[in-house]
């Protein structure tokens, strides 16, 4: 039997949101160089679990709240597994010290239903900007314009630290929410849906935070 011990660092480490101007330019310590007027009004993230991988589909609603047209680069982080991390005792907080190599696969992005080609870019690794790899594309927002971005990708979840003959056969995955903090104001609303596939609800041994809704096929 597959036991997904602490599988829900898939959720407790929900630290990949799209980010505005994520790659620092020459002479900049940290992007974006100036505050965007574009807000993330809502997001819905659906994570579907397979035996050794997971698939993510994320939909982001963005709106330019400013009175002028705005052009910016939008990026999505390629990091999928932390290489070094620590977890505070008695807390759900996970501090990632370094990320592993890019590990997401089959990445696709669309804007208002039209697919866009993402360009791979690297950023200098700093303590405050610790995600090195990004997939980026250009976007424009007219004053007051609302646009929808959708991304999808897959990633492996097997943790080789718990490989056979260990009965745990642990899985782990991450989704990085904190990369969305560059948008204006706080995210309007966010929903994360965990759909069960070859790994089912009965394989869960620990979940934090507690899901607001639990059904047989999805939490």
PDB file of N, CA, C and O in Angstrom, residues 129-198:
ATOM      1  N   UNK A 129      15.515  36.769  -2.897  1.00  0.00           N
ATOM      2  CA  UNK A 129      15.000  36.441  -4.236  1.00  0.00           C
ATOM      3  C   UNK A 129      15.574  35.074  -4.605  1.00  0.00           C
ATOM      4  O   UNK A 129      16.366  34.940  -5.522  1.00  0.00           O
ATOM      5  N   UNK A 130      15.182  34.058  -3.840  1.00  0.00           N
ATOM      6  CA  UNK A 130      15.887  32.785  -3.883  1.00  0.00           C
ATOM      7  C   UNK A 130      15.493  31.833  -4.979  1.00  0.00           C
ATOM      8  O   UNK A 130      15.999  30.719  -5.030  1.00  0.00           O
ATOM      9  N   UNK A 131      14.576  32.215  -5.863  1.00  0.00           N
ATOM     10  CA  UNK A 131      14.178  31.318  -6.951  1.00  0.00           C
ATOM     11  C   UNK A 131      14.944  31.711  -8.198  1.00  0.00           C
ATOM     12  O   UNK A 131      14.811  32.829  -8.697  1.00  0.00           O
ATOM     13  N   UNK A 132      15.735  30.808  -8.713  1.00  0.00           N
ATOM     14  CA  UNK A 132      16.669  31.150  -9.782  1.00  0.00           C
ATOM     15  C   UNK A 132      16.040  31.077 -11.164  1.00  0.00           C
ATOM     16  O   UNK A 132      16.290  31.925 -12.016  1.00  0.00           O
ATOM     17  N   UNK A 133      15.238  30.057 -11.426  1.00  0.00           N
ATOM     18  CA  UNK A 133      14.709  29.848 -12.767  1.00  0.00           C
ATOM     19  C   UNK A 133      13.283  30.351 -12.925  1.00  0.00           C
ATOM     20  O   UNK A 133      12.443  30.179 -12.033  1.00  0.00           O
ATOM     21  N   UNK A 134      13.007  30.988 -14.076  1.00  0.00           N
ATOM     22  CA  UNK A 134      11.669  31.515 -14.363  1.00  0.00           C
ATOM     23  C   UNK A 134      11.293  31.233 -15.804  1.00  0.00           C
ATOM     24  O   UNK A 134      12.144  31.176 -16.690  1.00  0.00           O
ATOM     25  N   UNK A 135      10.016  31.068 -16.059  1.00  0.00           N
ATOM     26  CA  UNK A 135       9.459  31.005 -17.403  1.00  0.00           C
ATOM     27  C   UNK A 135       8.637  32.273 -17.593  1.00  0.00           C
ATOM     28  O   UNK A 135       7.684  32.517 -16.847  1.00  0.00           O
ATOM     29  N   UNK A 136       9.018  33.106 -18.574  1.00  0.00           N
ATOM     30  CA  UNK A 136       8.488  34.472 -18.662  1.00  0.00           C
ATOM     31  C   UNK A 136       7.832  34.758 -20.008  1.00  0.00           C
ATOM     32  O   UNK A 136       8.222  34.203 -21.037  1.00  0.00           O
ATOM     33  N   UNK A 137       6.854  35.661 -19.992  1.00  0.00           N
ATOM     34  CA  UNK A 137       6.219  36.151 -21.211  1.00  0.00           C
ATOM     35  C   UNK A 137       5.748  37.579 -20.963  1.00  0.00           C
ATOM     36  O   UNK A 137       5.537  37.996 -19.820  1.00  0.00           O
ATOM     37  N   UNK A 138       5.589  38.350 -22.036  1.00  0.00           N
ATOM     38  CA  UNK A 138       5.186  39.758 -21.936  1.00  0.00           C
ATOM     39  C   UNK A 138       3.665  39.876 -21.891  1.00  0.00           C
ATOM     40  O   UNK A 138       2.939  39.102 -22.522  1.00  0.00           O
ATOM     41  N   UNK A 139       3.182  40.857 -21.107  1.00  0.00           N
ATOM     42  CA  UNK A 139       1.757  41.156 -21.062  1.00  0.00           C
ATOM     43  C   UNK A 139       1.538  42.660 -21.044  1.00  0.00           C
ATOM     44  O   UNK A 139       2.377  43.416 -20.548  1.00  0.00           O
ATOM     45  N   UNK A 140       0.411  43.086 -21.588  1.00  0.00           N
ATOM     46  CA  UNK A 140       0.006  44.487 -21.538  1.00  0.00           C
ATOM     47  C   UNK A 140      -1.397  44.575 -20.955  1.00  0.00           C
ATOM     48  O   UNK A 140      -2.243  43.712 -21.208  1.00  0.00           O
ATOM     49  N   UNK A 141      -1.617  45.613 -20.164  1.00  0.00           N
ATOM     50  CA  UNK A 141      -2.918  45.862 -19.560  1.00  0.00           C
ATOM     51  C   UNK A 141      -3.337  47.294 -19.865  1.00  0.00           C
ATOM     52  O   UNK A 141      -2.625  48.233 -19.500  1.00  0.00           O
ATOM     53  N   UNK A 142      -4.474  47.468 -20.527  1.00  0.00           N
ATOM     54  CA  UNK A 142      -5.036  48.800 -20.652  1.00  0.00           C
ATOM     55  C   UNK A 142      -5.550  49.237 -19.282  1.00  0.00           C
ATOM     56  O   UNK A 142      -5.745  48.416 -18.383  1.00  0.00           O
ATOM     57  N   UNK A 143      -5.740  50.524 -19.099  1.00  0.00           N
ATOM     58  CA  UNK A 143      -6.263  51.024 -17.831  1.00  0.00           C
ATOM     59  C   UNK A 143      -7.591  50.347 -17.512  1.00  0.00           C
ATOM     60  O   UNK A 143      -8.501  50.311 -18.358  1.00  0.00           O
ATOM     61  N   UNK A 144      -7.681  49.740 -16.345  1.00  0.00           N
ATOM     62  CA  UNK A 144      -8.914  49.085 -15.921  1.00  0.00           C
ATOM     63  C   UNK A 144      -9.155  47.713 -16.522  1.00  0.00           C
ATOM     64  O   UNK A 144     -10.173  47.080 -16.214  1.00  0.00           O
ATOM     65  N   UNK A 145      -8.252  47.226 -17.363  1.00  0.00           N
ATOM     66  CA  UNK A 145      -8.479  45.951 -18.056  1.00  0.00           C
ATOM     67  C   UNK A 145      -8.276  44.757 -17.137  1.00  0.00           C
ATOM     68  O   UNK A 145      -7.330  44.697 -16.352  1.00  0.00           O
ATOM     69  N   UNK A 146      -9.164  43.772 -17.253  1.00  0.00           N
ATOM     70  CA  UNK A 146      -9.045  42.502 -16.533  1.00  0.00           C
ATOM     71  C   UNK A 146      -8.629  41.424 -17.528  1.00  0.00           C
ATOM     72  O   UNK A 146      -9.159  41.354 -18.642  1.00  0.00           O
ATOM     73  N   UNK A 147      -7.679  40.578 -17.137  1.00  0.00           N
ATOM     74  CA  UNK A 147      -7.197  39.513 -17.998  1.00  0.00           C
ATOM     75  C   UNK A 147      -7.048  38.235 -17.169  1.00  0.00           C
ATOM     76  O   UNK A 147      -6.885  38.281 -15.941  1.00  0.00           O
ATOM     77  N   UNK A 148      -7.100  37.092 -17.862  1.00  0.00           N
ATOM     78  CA  UNK A 148      -7.001  35.800 -17.187  1.00  0.00           C
ATOM     79  C   UNK A 148      -5.793  35.033 -17.702  1.00  0.00           C
ATOM     80  O   UNK A 148      -5.616  34.877 -18.911  1.00  0.00           O
ATOM     81  N   UNK A 149      -4.962  34.583 -16.789  1.00  0.00           N
ATOM     82  CA  UNK A 149      -3.782  33.767 -17.103  1.00  0.00           C
ATOM     83  C   UNK A 149      -4.032  32.355 -16.590  1.00  0.00           C
ATOM     84  O   UNK A 149      -4.509  32.163 -15.474  1.00  0.00           O
ATOM     85  N   UNK A 150      -3.712  31.363 -17.427  1.00  0.00           N
ATOM     86  CA  UNK A 150      -3.830  29.971 -17.005  1.00  0.00           C
ATOM     87  C   UNK A 150      -2.506  29.265 -17.273  1.00  0.00           C
ATOM     88  O   UNK A 150      -1.913  29.429 -18.342  1.00  0.00           O
ATOM     89  N   UNK A 151      -2.031  28.514 -16.306  1.00  0.00           N
ATOM     90  CA  UNK A 151      -0.812  27.725 -16.487  1.00  0.00           C
ATOM     91  C   UNK A 151      -1.100  26.282 -16.105  1.00  0.00           C
ATOM     92  O   UNK A 151      -1.988  25.994 -15.297  1.00  0.00           O
ATOM     93  N   UNK A 152      -0.328  25.371 -16.701  1.00  0.00           N
ATOM     94  CA  UNK A 152      -0.422  23.960 -16.329  1.00  0.00           C
ATOM     95  C   UNK A 152       0.949  23.330 -16.492  1.00  0.00           C
ATOM     96  O   UNK A 152       1.757  23.755 -17.323  1.00  0.00           O
ATOM     97  N   UNK A 153       1.228  22.318 -15.667  1.00  0.00           N
ATOM     98  CA  UNK A 153       2.504  21.617 -15.731  1.00  0.00           C
ATOM     99  C   UNK A 153       2.428  20.370 -14.861  1.00  0.00           C
ATOM    100  O   UNK A 153       1.480  20.168 -14.095  1.00  0.00           O
ATOM    101  N   UNK A 154       3.458  19.522 -14.990  1.00  0.00           N
ATOM    102  CA  UNK A 154       3.573  18.337 -14.154  1.00  0.00           C
ATOM    103  C   UNK A 154       4.894  18.337 -13.421  1.00  0.00           C
ATOM    104  O   UNK A 154       5.816  19.080 -13.768  1.00  0.00           O
ATOM    105  N   UNK A 155       4.996  17.510 -12.379  1.00  0.00           N
ATOM    106  CA  UNK A 155       6.256  17.361 -11.663  1.00  0.00           C
ATOM    107  C   UNK A 155       6.273  16.024 -10.948  1.00  0.00           C
ATOM    108  O   UNK A 155       5.235  15.484 -10.565  1.00  0.00           O
ATOM    109  N   UNK A 156       7.495  15.462 -10.809  1.00  0.00           N
ATOM    110  CA  UNK A 156       7.659  14.208 -10.085  1.00  0.00           C
ATOM    111  C   UNK A 156       7.555  14.475  -8.589  1.00  0.00           C
ATOM    112  O   UNK A 156       7.946  15.535  -8.107  1.00  0.00           O
ATOM    113  N   UNK A 157       7.037  13.499  -7.842  1.00  0.00           N
ATOM    114  CA  UNK A 157       6.846  13.689  -6.406  1.00  0.00           C
ATOM    115  C   UNK A 157       7.566  12.657  -5.549  1.00  0.00           C
ATOM    116  O   UNK A 157       7.571  12.768  -4.334  1.00  0.00           O
ATOM    117  N   UNK A 158       8.161  11.625  -6.154  1.00  0.00           N
ATOM    118  CA  UNK A 158       8.817  10.596  -5.346  1.00  0.00           C
ATOM    119  C   UNK A 158       9.997  11.184  -4.596  1.00  0.00           C
ATOM    120  O   UNK A 158      10.839  11.869  -5.162  1.00  0.00           O
ATOM    121  N   UNK A 159      10.041  10.904  -3.303  1.00  0.00           N
ATOM    122  CA  UNK A 159      11.145  11.334  -2.457  1.00  0.00           C
ATOM    123  C   UNK A 159      12.077  10.145  -2.278  1.00  0.00           C
ATOM    124  O   UNK A 159      11.743   9.180  -1.604  1.00  0.00           O
ATOM    125  N   UNK A 160      13.256  10.203  -2.894  1.00  0.00           N
ATOM    126  CA  UNK A 160      14.164   9.059  -2.874  1.00  0.00           C
ATOM    127  C   UNK A 160      14.718   8.756  -1.486  1.00  0.00           C
ATOM    128  O   UNK A 160      15.311   7.714  -1.256  1.00  0.00           O
ATOM    129  N   UNK A 161      14.532   9.677  -0.551  1.00  0.00           N
ATOM    130  CA  UNK A 161      14.927   9.388   0.823  1.00  0.00           C
ATOM    131  C   UNK A 161      14.057   8.298   1.440  1.00  0.00           C
ATOM    132  O   UNK A 161      14.393   7.727   2.466  1.00  0.00           O
ATOM    133  N   UNK A 162      12.918   8.024   0.818  1.00  0.00           N
ATOM    134  CA  UNK A 162      12.004   6.990   1.310  1.00  0.00           C
ATOM    135  C   UNK A 162      11.755   5.952   0.222  1.00  0.00           C
ATOM    136  O   UNK A 162      10.651   5.515   0.001  1.00  0.00           O
ATOM    137  N   UNK A 163      12.812   5.565  -0.478  1.00  0.00           N
ATOM    138  CA  UNK A 163      12.671   4.592  -1.552  1.00  0.00           C
ATOM    139  C   UNK A 163      12.582   3.180  -0.980  1.00  0.00           C
ATOM    140  O   UNK A 163      12.812   2.941   0.199  1.00  0.00           O
ATOM    141  N   UNK A 164      12.256   2.206  -1.829  1.00  0.00           N
ATOM    142  CA  UNK A 164      12.138   0.801  -1.409  1.00  0.00           C
ATOM    143  C   UNK A 164      13.441   0.365  -0.745  1.00  0.00           C
ATOM    144  O   UNK A 164      14.521   0.794  -1.156  1.00  0.00           O
ATOM    145  N   UNK A 165      13.423  -0.465   0.310  1.00  0.00           N
ATOM    146  CA  UNK A 165      12.239  -1.195   0.797  1.00  0.00           C
ATOM    147  C   UNK A 165      11.432  -0.466   1.862  1.00  0.00           C
ATOM    148  O   UNK A 165      10.637  -1.086   2.563  1.00  0.00           O
ATOM    149  N   UNK A 166      11.617   0.841   2.032  1.00  0.00           N
ATOM    150  CA  UNK A 166      10.840   1.561   3.023  1.00  0.00           C
ATOM    151  C   UNK A 166       9.352   1.421   2.737  1.00  0.00           C
ATOM    152  O   UNK A 166       8.907   1.579   1.592  1.00  0.00           O
ATOM    153  N   UNK A 167       8.518   1.132   3.753  1.00  0.00           N
ATOM    154  CA  UNK A 167       7.075   1.013   3.525  1.00  0.00           C
ATOM    155  C   UNK A 167       6.403   2.360   3.315  1.00  0.00           C
ATOM    156  O   UNK A 167       5.261   2.421   2.885  1.00  0.00           O
ATOM    157  N   UNK A 168       7.134   3.459   3.599  1.00  0.00           N
ATOM    158  CA  UNK A 168       6.503   4.771   3.492  1.00  0.00           C
ATOM    159  C   UNK A 168       6.290   5.197   2.043  1.00  0.00           C
ATOM    160  O   UNK A 168       5.261   5.737   1.694  1.00  0.00           O
ATOM    161  N   UNK A 169       7.294   4.969   1.215  1.00  0.00           N
ATOM    162  CA  UNK A 169       7.237   5.412  -0.182  1.00  0.00           C
ATOM    163  C   UNK A 169       6.681   6.829  -0.249  1.00  0.00           C
ATOM    164  O   UNK A 169       5.684   7.118  -0.895  1.00  0.00           O
ATOM    165  N   UNK A 170       7.337   7.703   0.442  1.00  0.00           N
ATOM    166  CA  UNK A 170       6.842   9.062   0.626  1.00  0.00           C
ATOM    167  C   UNK A 170       6.805   9.846  -0.687  1.00  0.00           C
ATOM    168  O   UNK A 170       7.575   9.593  -1.609  1.00  0.00           O
ATOM    169  N   UNK A 171       5.906  10.793  -0.761  1.00  0.00           N
ATOM    170  CA  UNK A 171       5.809  11.709  -1.897  1.00  0.00           C
ATOM    171  C   UNK A 171       5.802  13.134  -1.356  1.00  0.00           C
ATOM    172  O   UNK A 171       5.259  13.390  -0.286  1.00  0.00           O
ATOM    173  N   UNK A 172       6.371  14.057  -2.109  1.00  0.00           N
ATOM    174  CA  UNK A 172       6.254  15.448  -1.715  1.00  0.00           C
ATOM    175  C   UNK A 172       6.254  16.324  -2.952  1.00  0.00           C
ATOM    176  O   UNK A 172       6.818  15.982  -3.985  1.00  0.00           O
ATOM    177  N   UNK A 173       5.586  17.453  -2.822  1.00  0.00           N
ATOM    178  CA  UNK A 173       5.536  18.423  -3.909  1.00  0.00           C
ATOM    179  C   UNK A 173       5.341  19.803  -3.326  1.00  0.00           C
ATOM    180  O   UNK A 173       4.914  19.956  -2.181  1.00  0.00           O
ATOM    181  N   UNK A 174       5.680  20.834  -4.099  1.00  0.00           N
ATOM    182  CA  UNK A 174       5.521  22.196  -3.615  1.00  0.00           C
ATOM    183  C   UNK A 174       4.761  23.031  -4.634  1.00  0.00           C
ATOM    184  O   UNK A 174       4.813  22.777  -5.833  1.00  0.00           O
ATOM    185  N   UNK A 175       4.070  24.033  -4.123  1.00  0.00           N
ATOM    186  CA  UNK A 175       3.446  25.055  -4.972  1.00  0.00           C
ATOM    187  C   UNK A 175       3.733  26.392  -4.296  1.00  0.00           C
ATOM    188  O   UNK A 175       3.410  26.580  -3.125  1.00  0.00           O
ATOM    189  N   UNK A 176       4.371  27.307  -5.025  1.00  0.00           N
ATOM    190  CA  UNK A 176       4.964  28.482  -4.384  1.00  0.00           C
ATOM    191  C   UNK A 176       4.007  29.675  -4.454  1.00  0.00           C
ATOM    192  O   UNK A 176       3.950  30.384  -5.447  1.00  0.00           O
ATOM    193  N   UNK A 177       3.254  29.908  -3.386  1.00  0.00           N
ATOM    194  CA  UNK A 177       2.314  31.020  -3.348  1.00  0.00           C
ATOM    195  C   UNK A 177       2.998  32.370  -3.165  1.00  0.00           C
ATOM    196  O   UNK A 177       2.510  33.384  -3.646  1.00  0.00           O
ATOM    197  N   UNK A 178       4.124  32.387  -2.459  1.00  0.00           N
ATOM    198  CA  UNK A 178       4.711  33.674  -2.098  1.00  0.00           C
ATOM    199  C   UNK A 178       5.225  34.458  -3.292  1.00  0.00           C
ATOM    200  O   UNK A 178       5.453  35.658  -3.189  1.00  0.00           O
ATOM    201  N   UNK A 179       5.386  33.807  -4.448  1.00  0.00           N
ATOM    202  CA  UNK A 179       5.851  34.538  -5.626  1.00  0.00           C
ATOM    203  C   UNK A 179       4.784  35.499  -6.136  1.00  0.00           C
ATOM    204  O   UNK A 179       5.054  36.331  -6.984  1.00  0.00           O
ATOM    205  N   UNK A 180       3.546  35.386  -5.636  1.00  0.00           N
ATOM    206  CA  UNK A 180       2.481  36.290  -6.047  1.00  0.00           C
ATOM    207  C   UNK A 180       2.444  37.595  -5.275  1.00  0.00           C
ATOM    208  O   UNK A 180       1.606  38.452  -5.538  1.00  0.00           O
ATOM    209  N   UNK A 181       3.377  37.794  -4.326  1.00  0.00           N
ATOM    210  CA  UNK A 181       3.298  38.976  -3.470  1.00  0.00           C
ATOM    211  C   UNK A 181       3.683  40.264  -4.194  1.00  0.00           C
ATOM    212  O   UNK A 181       3.477  41.353  -3.647  1.00  0.00           O
ATOM    213  N   UNK A 182       4.232  40.171  -5.406  1.00  0.00           N
ATOM    214  CA  UNK A 182       4.627  41.370  -6.134  1.00  0.00           C
ATOM    215  C   UNK A 182       3.470  42.134  -6.747  1.00  0.00           C
ATOM    216  O   UNK A 182       3.627  43.292  -7.145  1.00  0.00           O
ATOM    217  N   UNK A 183       2.282  41.536  -6.844  1.00  0.00           N
ATOM    218  CA  UNK A 183       1.132  42.239  -7.390  1.00  0.00           C
ATOM    219  C   UNK A 183       0.645  43.282  -6.389  1.00  0.00           C
ATOM    220  O   UNK A 183       0.920  43.202  -5.187  1.00  0.00           O
ATOM    221  N   UNK A 184      -0.117  44.246  -6.858  1.00  0.00           N
ATOM    222  CA  UNK A 184      -0.621  45.281  -5.971  1.00  0.00           C
ATOM    223  C   UNK A 184      -1.616  44.680  -4.975  1.00  0.00           C
ATOM    224  O   UNK A 184      -2.475  43.881  -5.338  1.00  0.00           O
ATOM    225  N   UNK A 185      -1.481  45.083  -3.737  1.00  0.00           N
ATOM    226  CA  UNK A 185      -2.376  44.637  -2.662  1.00  0.00           C
ATOM    227  C   UNK A 185      -2.318  43.124  -2.461  1.00  0.00           C
ATOM    228  O   UNK A 185      -1.546  42.420  -3.108  1.00  0.00           O
ATOM    229  N   UNK A 186      -3.144  42.643  -1.583  1.00  0.00           N
ATOM    230  CA  UNK A 186      -3.202  41.206  -1.315  1.00  0.00           C
ATOM    231  C   UNK A 186      -4.026  40.500  -2.383  1.00  0.00           C
ATOM    232  O   UNK A 186      -4.839  41.127  -3.078  1.00  0.00           O
ATOM    233  N   UNK A 187      -3.822  39.201  -2.535  1.00  0.00           N
ATOM    234  CA  UNK A 187      -4.637  38.414  -3.458  1.00  0.00           C
ATOM    235  C   UNK A 187      -6.095  38.496  -2.997  1.00  0.00           C
ATOM    236  O   UNK A 187      -6.392  38.333  -1.809  1.00  0.00           O
ATOM    237  N   UNK A 188      -6.998  38.745  -3.945  1.00  0.00           N
ATOM    238  CA  UNK A 188      -8.399  38.925  -3.587  1.00  0.00           C
ATOM    239  C   UNK A 188      -9.011  37.677  -2.973  1.00  0.00           C
ATOM    240  O   UNK A 188      -9.605  37.717  -1.892  1.00  0.00           O
ATOM    241  N   UNK A 189      -8.870  36.541  -3.656  1.00  0.00           N
ATOM    242  CA  UNK A 189      -9.354  35.269  -3.121  1.00  0.00           C
ATOM    243  C   UNK A 189      -8.510  34.156  -3.708  1.00  0.00           C
ATOM    244  O   UNK A 189      -7.986  34.274  -4.818  1.00  0.00           O
ATOM    245  N   UNK A 190      -8.385  33.074  -2.952  1.00  0.00           N
ATOM    246  CA  UNK A 190      -7.567  31.952  -3.408  1.00  0.00           C
ATOM    247  C   UNK A 190      -8.220  30.646  -2.987  1.00  0.00           C
ATOM    248  O   UNK A 190      -8.661  30.503  -1.847  1.00  0.00           O
ATOM    249  N   UNK A 191      -8.283  29.706  -3.919  1.00  0.00           N
ATOM    250  CA  UNK A 191      -8.812  28.376  -3.619  1.00  0.00           C
ATOM    251  C   UNK A 191      -7.821  27.347  -4.136  1.00  0.00           C
ATOM    252  O   UNK A 191      -7.363  27.427  -5.278  1.00  0.00           O
ATOM    253  N   UNK A 192      -7.461  26.401  -3.283  1.00  0.00           N
ATOM    254  CA  UNK A 192      -6.572  25.309  -3.662  1.00  0.00           C
ATOM    255  C   UNK A 192      -7.360  24.008  -3.560  1.00  0.00           C
ATOM    256  O   UNK A 192      -7.941  23.707  -2.521  1.00  0.00           O
ATOM    257  N   UNK A 193      -7.396  23.254  -4.652  1.00  0.00           N
ATOM    258  CA  UNK A 193      -8.153  21.994  -4.715  1.00  0.00           C
ATOM    259  C   UNK A 193      -7.174  20.849  -4.911  1.00  0.00           C
ATOM    260  O   UNK A 193      -6.375  20.858  -5.857  1.00  0.00           O
ATOM    261  N   UNK A 194      -7.216  19.869  -4.033  1.00  0.00           N
ATOM    262  CA  UNK A 194      -6.391  18.668  -4.146  1.00  0.00           C
ATOM    263  C   UNK A 194      -7.274  17.535  -4.646  1.00  0.00           C
ATOM    264  O   UNK A 194      -8.184  17.080  -3.945  1.00  0.00           O
ATOM    265  N   UNK A 195      -7.027  17.079  -5.885  1.00  0.00           N
ATOM    266  CA  UNK A 195      -7.808  15.986  -6.468  1.00  0.00           C
ATOM    267  C   UNK A 195      -7.022  14.686  -6.357  1.00  0.00           C
ATOM    268  O   UNK A 195      -5.840  14.633  -6.661  1.00  0.00           O
ATOM    269  N   UNK A 196      -7.697  13.646  -5.932  1.00  0.00           N
ATOM    270  CA  UNK A 196      -7.046  12.362  -5.744  1.00  0.00           C
ATOM    271  C   UNK A 196      -7.105  11.535  -7.012  1.00  0.00           C
ATOM    272  O   UNK A 196      -8.123  11.483  -7.705  1.00  0.00           O
ATOM    273  N   UNK A 197      -5.964  10.903  -7.334  1.00  0.00           N
ATOM    274  CA  UNK A 197      -5.874  10.012  -8.488  1.00  0.00           C
ATOM    275  C   UNK A 197      -5.456   8.649  -7.999  1.00  0.00           C
ATOM    276  O   UNK A 197      -6.166   7.988  -7.239  1.00  0.00           O
ATOM    277  N   UNK A 198      -4.223   8.234  -8.391  1.00  0.00           N
ATOM    278  CA  UNK A 198      -3.711   6.935  -7.926  1.00  0.00           C
ATOM    279  C   UNK A 198      -3.353   6.974  -6.436  1.00  0.00           C
ATOM    280  O   UNK A 198      -3.291   5.937  -5.785  1.00  0.00           O
TER     281      UNK A 198
END
